[in-house]
Amino acid sequence: MFHIRSLMLGVASAALIAGSALAKDDITVALQLEPPHLDPTSAAAGAIDSVLYSNVFEGLTRFMGDGSIVPGLAESWEISDDGLTYTFNLHDDVTFHDGTTMDAEDVKFSLDRARAEDSVNAQKALFAGITDVEVVDPTTVKVTLAEPNGSFLFNMAWGDAVIVAPESIENIKQTPVGTGAFKFVNWVQGDRIDLERNEDYWGEAPSLAKATFKFISDPTAAFAAVMAEDVDAFAGFPAPENLPQFEADPRFQVLVGSTEGETILSTNNAQPPFNNVKVRQALAHAIDRQAIIDGAMFGYGTPIGTHFAPHNPAYVDLTGMSEYDPEKSKALLAEAGFPDGFETTLHLPPPSYARRGGEIVAAQLAEVGIEAEIINVEWAQWLESVFNGKNFGLTIISHTEPMDIGIYANPDYYFQYDNTDLQALMTTLNSTTDPDTRGELLGDAQRMIAEEYVNGYLFQLAMLSVAKAELQGLWTNAPTQATDLTGVSWSE
């Protein structure tokens, strides 16, 4: 009996040891902003992509963590000699999370919906050049363009271009149904979104079985949650002043990368007095970028002088055009007819860069006579009143979409800049495929908006994340606003 009992204890002990050695297969990731809803094809909120991009929804192509574009639902494609026709060959074993088949009909539906006259897609311009989408067979779709577009495959990687099914559109904002490696489970508004592994995923199965996104807007609460290990990672950590503490703690790793986020003092170009270029120029010279970076971001951030990412090969450093010069700012205001300054509003959404940076900006503007009334708004309010309603004077926001200088060619965009020369330049850019020529055109576009002082260009947002030391596979950089968990795992 002793021998049998000892053997049983040994087996039980071995089982316990084996069980403890099993790698953790769930994760809780904290984000500062909660999505207003869960349809990435009908809103400008990057917070939607932060949760759903690649995890739940996929496009024909996709971004990788290094910014490269790789095949997604399209396993390959052919481009006609004239650059007008893209024939996409789809993976043939893809199903949506509701069990229905994803095929060429769904691709046609998604692209036609995005480019339709009544489309509410926030990046409708991405699809404007499409003249026809033809289903060749269930796994082949042919897209015809009005003219060559050197950015077309890049555009198809955006979250706004993910493939959705007509059967799920009615409830997509609350119950997203995609083709990704994770399925949507639950959304407790104000708290969290739960995902689980898609066991029928067409691609490589993710290591994680479950994922929870928690929303923590307050920087102090963010610090407490990470330090207490209530969350496994915080992507886009909102309290950079706390990073040295995490760097000194062996329990954690700190990831410092770059984003596509041009952080700007966005200006309503259609609202007086900002319809006067001298006023906008005065605004630019009233801003001390480095003071904002140091005060709001504790030194994390790269000064910019135009709406373009410094890490892009086509970037032109134009910061010298709007150097900090309060006296020049006052002189320009006097020339514009405002020797005593004026009053305006400054709408600030929740992110730390906006709330903290806004306080500094308001103080700097006050020094030249511009009294900016700070109005703190929640994210949904910002989208409704500022982005959609265009009811603002100034606001601070980080534009995290990749290489999105094309928004300046849309006079209906929320900062309402209308320049036919730039619109013509962007049309030429879209039809140009030669890399060197595209680089020259992008340089021209940067200079044009800098010379017009369309917005106050502040800094390129850094990507700051804190995670438990054992976590691996998180993106360091953010080539698009996403928290891609498909390659994340725990070290053994």
XYZ file of C-alpha atoms in Angstrom:
492
model
C 0.000 0.000 0.000
C 2.842 2.406 0.835
C 4.447 1.825 -2.545
C 1.154 2.375 -4.387
C 0.381 5.517 -2.338
C 3.877 6.892 -2.961
C 3.532 6.204 -6.676
C 0.184 7.996 -6.754
C 1.658 10.987 -4.909
C 4.527 11.034 -7.380
C 2.159 11.044 -10.335
C 0.091 13.806 -8.735
C 3.215 15.866 -8.043
C 4.398 15.420 -11.628
C 1.002 16.526 -12.885
C 1.123 19.616 -10.685
C 4.614 20.450 -11.920
C 3.566 19.940 -15.524
C 0.468 22.040 -14.978
C 2.457 24.895 -13.450
C 4.805 24.795 -16.416
C 2.018 25.319 -18.892
C 2.437 28.662 -20.558
C -0.097 31.329 -19.666
C -2.544 31.690 -22.547
C -4.619 34.741 -21.631
C -3.837 38.447 -21.513
C -5.289 41.663 -20.183
C -4.225 44.746 -22.110
C -5.075 48.246 -20.934
C -5.774 51.151 -23.298
C -6.566 54.746 -22.464
C -9.394 55.269 -24.942
C -12.533 53.167 -25.274
C -14.027 52.840 -28.765
C -17.285 54.740 -29.349
C -18.524 51.645 -31.207
C -16.978 48.614 -32.920
C -17.245 49.260 -36.664
C -13.865 50.405 -38.037
C -15.451 51.133 -41.429
C -17.745 53.914 -40.208
C -15.844 56.079 -37.718
C -12.684 58.140 -37.408
C -11.892 56.827 -33.929
C -8.524 55.081 -33.895
C -9.587 53.469 -30.613
C -11.667 51.003 -32.659
C -8.607 49.772 -34.540
C -6.646 49.664 -31.284
C -8.818 46.730 -30.230
C -10.035 45.148 -33.466
C -7.383 45.648 -36.197
C -5.969 42.260 -37.263
C -7.384 40.676 -34.100
C -11.034 40.593 -35.218
C -11.110 42.268 -38.638
C -8.805 41.746 -41.616
C -8.347 43.371 -45.011
C -6.970 42.295 -48.356
C -3.544 43.469 -47.150
C -2.282 44.320 -43.688
C 0.377 46.232 -41.788
C 3.095 44.432 -39.885
C 4.799 45.889 -36.827
C 7.693 47.204 -38.908
C 5.315 49.116 -41.181
C 5.612 46.721 -44.121
C 2.547 45.732 -46.153
C 1.944 41.993 -46.514
C -0.874 39.831 -47.876
C -3.957 39.487 -45.722
C -7.156 37.875 -46.928
C -5.664 38.142 -50.406
C -2.895 35.575 -50.677
C -1.598 37.190 -53.872
C -2.498 39.666 -56.610
C -1.667 40.661 -60.163
C -1.477 44.250 -61.393
C -2.181 45.013 -65.049
C 0.530 46.670 -67.140
C -1.378 49.945 -67.188
C -1.746 49.903 -63.390
C -5.529 50.135 -63.558
C -6.586 46.600 -62.645
C -5.776 44.647 -59.475
C -6.808 41.004 -59.495
C -6.827 39.646 -55.946
C -6.594 35.900 -55.278
C -8.286 35.178 -51.967
C -7.561 32.435 -49.480
C -10.183 29.775 -50.104
C -10.679 28.493 -46.564
C -11.790 31.632 -44.755
C -14.963 31.892 -42.695
C -16.435 34.723 -40.691
C -16.844 34.234 -36.963
C -20.530 33.419 -37.464
C -19.550 30.445 -39.632
C -20.444 31.953 -43.008
C -17.929 31.821 -45.850
C -15.804 34.850 -46.724
C -15.505 35.089 -50.493
C -15.236 37.546 -53.375
C -18.840 38.664 -52.890
C -17.937 39.962 -49.438
C -14.943 41.836 -50.825
C -17.157 43.458 -53.445
C -19.754 44.340 -50.810
C -17.136 45.904 -48.515
C -15.431 48.011 -51.196
C -18.705 49.078 -52.802
C -20.090 50.045 -49.402
C -16.978 52.079 -48.580
C -17.073 54.025 -51.853
C -20.847 54.463 -52.111
C -22.338 57.939 -52.340
C -23.939 57.520 -48.899
C -20.819 55.962 -47.362
C -19.961 57.079 -43.820
C -16.449 55.647 -44.030
C -14.120 58.161 -42.357
C -11.491 57.551 -45.065
C -13.811 57.455 -48.068
C -11.064 59.072 -50.160
C -9.123 55.790 -50.017
C -11.749 54.233 -52.272
C -12.585 57.197 -54.512
C -10.418 55.960 -57.393
C -12.236 52.622 -57.675
C -14.530 52.493 -60.695
C -15.565 48.842 -60.551
C -15.338 45.756 -58.346
C -16.011 42.510 -60.222
C -16.455 39.030 -58.787
C -14.585 36.692 -61.133
C -15.206 33.586 -59.047
C -15.555 32.889 -55.292
C -11.837 33.355 -54.643
C -11.007 35.981 -57.266
C -12.006 39.629 -57.327
C -10.985 42.261 -59.880
C -10.740 45.912 -58.833
C -10.529 48.560 -61.562
C -9.200 52.059 -60.909
C -9.844 55.263 -62.828
C -6.101 55.929 -62.881
C -2.977 54.269 -61.471
C -2.571 54.620 -57.718
C 0.834 53.916 -56.235
C -0.714 53.714 -52.746
C -3.539 51.300 -53.497
C -2.139 48.218 -51.714
C -1.117 50.494 -48.821
C -4.650 51.919 -48.684
C -6.175 48.441 -48.562
C -4.241 47.752 -45.344
C -6.044 50.475 -43.394
C -8.579 49.516 -40.756
C -11.160 51.417 -42.764
C -10.721 48.856 -45.575
C -11.355 45.633 -43.648
C -13.685 43.052 -45.167
C -17.129 42.718 -43.611
C -20.187 40.642 -44.465
C -23.599 42.061 -45.402
C -25.240 39.650 -42.940
C -23.493 41.258 -39.949
C -23.716 44.958 -40.852
C -26.912 45.688 -38.944
C -25.332 44.935 -35.554
C -21.657 45.490 -36.372
C -21.283 48.470 -34.049
C -22.126 46.355 -31.008
C -21.314 42.835 -32.223
C -18.413 42.841 -34.679
C -18.089 39.768 -36.898
C -14.787 39.449 -38.745
C -12.413 36.809 -40.051
C -9.533 37.385 -37.632
C -7.647 35.163 -35.209
C -9.876 36.300 -32.333
C -13.646 36.404 -31.976
C -15.580 39.107 -30.173
C -17.206 37.811 -26.967
C -18.435 40.681 -24.845
C -18.329 44.448 -24.374
C -18.969 45.884 -20.911
C -19.122 49.550 -21.814
C -16.990 51.735 -19.605
C -14.881 48.758 -18.563
C -13.648 46.111 -21.030
C -13.957 44.138 -24.260
C -13.389 40.377 -24.209
C -12.075 38.317 -27.127
C -11.383 34.611 -27.506
C -9.315 32.553 -29.928
C -11.012 31.725 -33.217
C -10.583 27.971 -33.383
C -11.546 27.972 -37.069
C -9.028 30.641 -38.073
C -7.716 30.232 -41.630
C -4.174 31.319 -40.763
C -1.658 30.472 -38.052
C -3.445 30.017 -34.723
C -2.549 32.605 -32.072
C -0.864 31.490 -28.850
C -3.380 33.356 -26.712
C -6.719 31.707 -25.982
C -8.354 34.772 -24.425
C -7.733 38.503 -24.467
C -9.317 41.307 -22.484
C -8.956 44.988 -23.306
C -9.519 47.213 -20.271
C -10.056 50.945 -20.592
C -8.294 53.179 -18.076
C -8.348 56.851 -18.986
C -6.783 58.365 -15.867
C -2.938 58.375 -15.859
C -2.765 57.864 -12.078
C -5.093 54.877 -12.284
C -3.041 53.566 -15.215
C 0.125 53.631 -13.121
C -1.613 51.866 -10.223
C -3.085 49.145 -12.452
C 0.257 48.281 -14.041
C 2.215 48.438 -10.798
C -0.313 46.157 -9.058
C -0.104 43.778 -12.064
C -3.850 44.034 -12.561
C -3.087 44.263 -16.289
C -0.407 42.447 -18.271
C 0.369 45.349 -20.594
C -0.602 48.964 -21.148
C -0.322 49.947 -24.805
C 0.135 53.687 -25.204
C 0.900 54.269 -21.519
C -0.437 57.752 -20.652
C 1.944 58.722 -17.817
C 5.484 58.994 -19.261
C 6.769 60.426 -15.989
C 6.364 56.961 -14.451
C 8.420 55.079 -17.044
C 11.721 55.275 -15.076
C 10.062 53.385 -12.225
C 9.017 50.587 -14.553
C 12.423 50.507 -16.233
C 14.022 49.937 -12.821
C 11.594 47.152 -11.902
C 12.553 43.673 -13.207
C 8.890 42.680 -13.342
C 8.348 44.965 -16.332
C 9.636 45.920 -19.742
C 9.225 49.378 -21.268
C 8.793 49.658 -25.030
C 9.598 53.022 -26.597
C 8.774 53.285 -30.287
C 7.358 55.600 -32.901
C 3.846 56.129 -34.193
C 2.200 57.612 -37.250
C 0.629 60.141 -34.889
C 1.178 63.734 -35.945
C 0.082 65.652 -32.848
C -1.273 69.011 -33.969
C -2.990 72.125 -32.719
C -5.757 71.617 -35.202
C -7.283 74.853 -36.453
C -10.719 75.595 -37.903
C -9.596 77.257 -41.137
C -13.165 78.311 -42.005
C -13.806 80.128 -38.729
C -12.680 83.730 -38.339
C -10.062 84.781 -37.483
C -8.361 81.493 -38.459
C -9.392 81.992 -42.088
C -6.589 84.591 -42.127
C -3.199 83.004 -42.880
C -1.395 85.669 -40.827
C -3.399 84.671 -37.751
C -2.498 81.013 -38.332
C 1.155 81.992 -38.765
C 1.000 83.995 -35.527
C -0.429 80.930 -33.829
C 2.500 78.832 -35.038
C 5.113 81.280 -33.767
C 3.397 81.455 -30.356
C 4.025 77.760 -29.726
C 7.140 76.404 -28.030
C 7.112 72.776 -29.211
C 9.933 71.577 -26.977
C 8.245 73.021 -23.891
C 5.109 71.053 -24.794
C 7.098 67.849 -25.368
C 8.978 68.290 -22.091
C 5.985 69.381 -20.033
C 3.294 67.081 -21.375
C 5.310 64.089 -22.574
C 8.406 64.280 -20.328
C 10.681 64.531 -23.334
C 9.121 61.757 -25.423
C 8.259 63.096 -28.873
C 9.883 64.542 -31.988
C 9.149 68.159 -33.055
C 7.453 68.457 -36.458
C 6.830 71.401 -38.760
C 4.326 69.770 -41.082
C 1.877 66.860 -41.166
C 4.334 64.061 -41.893
C 6.189 61.450 -39.842
C 9.927 62.124 -39.354
C 10.738 58.418 -39.803
C 9.286 58.432 -43.332
C 12.011 58.643 -46.013
C 10.106 61.478 -47.740
C 10.018 63.663 -44.599
C 11.156 67.287 -44.939
C 12.187 69.102 -41.745
C 10.231 72.364 -41.837
C 10.273 73.159 -38.112
C 12.312 76.297 -38.853
C 9.331 77.868 -40.609
C 7.405 78.100 -37.354
C 10.076 78.590 -34.716
C 8.995 79.871 -31.294
C 8.984 83.681 -31.533
C 6.346 85.441 -29.375
C 7.313 88.905 -30.589
C 6.898 87.880 -34.222
C 3.568 86.339 -33.276
C 2.358 89.612 -31.745
C 3.502 91.565 -34.804
C 1.625 89.215 -37.128
C -1.527 89.521 -35.018
C -1.270 93.320 -35.262
C -0.845 93.090 -39.046
C -3.921 90.881 -39.205
C -5.968 93.451 -37.281
C -5.751 91.913 -33.825
C -3.221 94.046 -31.907
C -4.903 93.097 -28.634
C -5.372 89.447 -29.540
C -8.713 87.640 -29.509
C -10.688 84.906 -27.768
C -11.250 81.352 -29.006
C -11.977 77.844 -27.774
C -9.594 74.937 -27.239
C -11.350 71.556 -27.167
C -9.291 68.850 -25.455
C -10.117 65.118 -25.732
C -9.016 62.713 -22.966
C -5.491 61.602 -24.023
C -2.697 62.952 -21.843
C -0.931 64.603 -24.760
C -4.080 66.695 -25.327
C -5.110 67.507 -21.750
C -1.586 68.150 -20.472
C -0.368 69.701 -23.695
C -3.466 71.883 -23.899
C -2.729 73.564 -20.604
C 0.745 74.482 -21.844
C -0.510 75.645 -25.247
C -3.199 77.823 -23.658
C -0.585 79.499 -21.452
C 1.702 80.115 -24.437
C -1.132 81.597 -26.509
C -2.126 83.861 -23.616
C 1.363 85.380 -23.703
C 0.661 86.825 -27.168
C -2.914 87.877 -26.393
C -4.859 84.844 -27.594
C -7.227 83.761 -24.820
C -8.158 80.122 -25.432
C -11.011 78.799 -23.321
C -10.228 75.177 -22.462
C -13.168 72.824 -22.977
C -12.457 69.250 -21.872
C -14.557 66.754 -23.820
C -14.894 62.995 -23.824
C -13.928 61.095 -26.947
C -17.489 60.637 -28.209
C -18.143 64.358 -27.673
C -14.991 65.261 -29.597
C -16.068 63.116 -32.536
C -19.546 64.606 -32.517
C -18.837 68.303 -31.913
C -15.349 68.797 -33.356
C -14.787 66.155 -36.032
C -18.339 65.840 -37.328
C -19.843 69.164 -36.245
C -16.763 71.338 -36.966
C -17.834 73.368 -33.930
C -14.468 74.482 -32.575
C -11.746 77.078 -32.829
C -8.737 75.004 -31.819
C -8.227 71.454 -30.646
C -5.289 69.156 -29.958
C -5.344 65.718 -31.532
C -2.907 63.107 -32.757
C -3.641 61.872 -36.285
C -2.518 58.249 -36.103
C -3.469 57.151 -39.611
C -0.438 56.170 -41.710
C 0.904 58.777 -44.169
C -2.374 60.689 -44.167
C -1.300 64.043 -45.634
C -4.032 63.471 -48.240
C -6.646 64.678 -45.732
C -5.504 68.236 -46.539
C -6.915 67.797 -50.032
C -10.422 67.305 -48.619
C -12.087 70.709 -48.006
C -14.873 68.988 -46.052
C -12.431 67.530 -43.532
C -12.948 68.946 -40.060
C -10.240 71.628 -40.213
C -11.792 72.811 -43.496
C -8.710 73.712 -45.509
C -9.577 74.362 -49.162
C -6.628 74.684 -51.566
C -7.152 73.688 -55.198
C -3.393 73.616 -55.857
C -2.879 71.025 -53.128
C -5.882 69.059 -54.337
C -4.353 68.911 -57.819
C -0.977 67.926 -56.385
C -2.517 65.055 -54.405
C -4.364 63.863 -57.524
C -1.030 63.741 -59.339
C 0.566 61.925 -56.396
C -2.135 59.259 -56.376
C -1.592 58.515 -60.052
C 2.203 58.369 -59.702
C 3.975 55.054 -59.103
C 7.655 56.030 -59.471
C 9.108 56.151 -55.920
C 11.456 59.093 -56.547
C 8.733 61.197 -58.143
C 6.339 60.324 -55.313
C 8.955 61.455 -52.808
C 9.318 64.808 -54.559
C 5.554 65.315 -54.654
C 5.228 64.447 -50.980
C 7.911 67.028 -50.218
C 5.970 69.636 -52.191
C 2.795 68.791 -50.274
C 4.570 69.142 -46.923
C 5.940 72.543 -47.865
C 2.569 73.754 -49.131
C 0.676 73.085 -45.917
C 3.587 74.364 -43.804
C 3.689 77.638 -45.768
C -0.064 78.003 -45.319
C 0.204 77.271 -41.572
C -2.928 75.145 -41.884
C -2.467 73.776 -38.364
C -0.045 74.207 -35.498
C 2.365 71.291 -35.909
C 3.576 70.106 -32.504
C 5.272 66.712 -32.356
C 5.280 63.136 -33.551
C 3.716 61.031 -30.823
C 5.964 58.392 -29.288
C 4.602 54.893 -28.695
C 5.121 54.178 -25.002
C 4.066 50.805 -23.633
C 4.675 48.917 -20.396
C 4.317 45.144 -20.173
C 5.217 42.282 -17.907
C 8.742 41.057 -18.580
C 7.613 37.629 -19.781
C 5.357 38.969 -22.528
C 6.732 38.798 -26.059
C 5.557 39.807 -29.515
C 3.979 43.178 -28.736
C 4.511 45.858 -31.365
C 7.111 48.424 -30.281
C 6.185 50.850 -33.042
C 2.689 51.692 -34.242
C 2.615 51.846 -38.063
C -1.137 52.021 -37.639
C -3.233 52.360 -34.514
C -3.457 48.735 -33.469
C -2.710 46.356 -30.615
C -2.045 43.302 -32.723
C -2.166 40.219 -30.478
C -1.855 37.629 -33.245
C 1.865 37.171 -32.576
C 1.871 37.744 -28.813
C 2.777 34.983 -26.371
C 4.218 34.357 -22.932
C 7.786 33.105 -22.602
C 8.078 29.714 -20.909
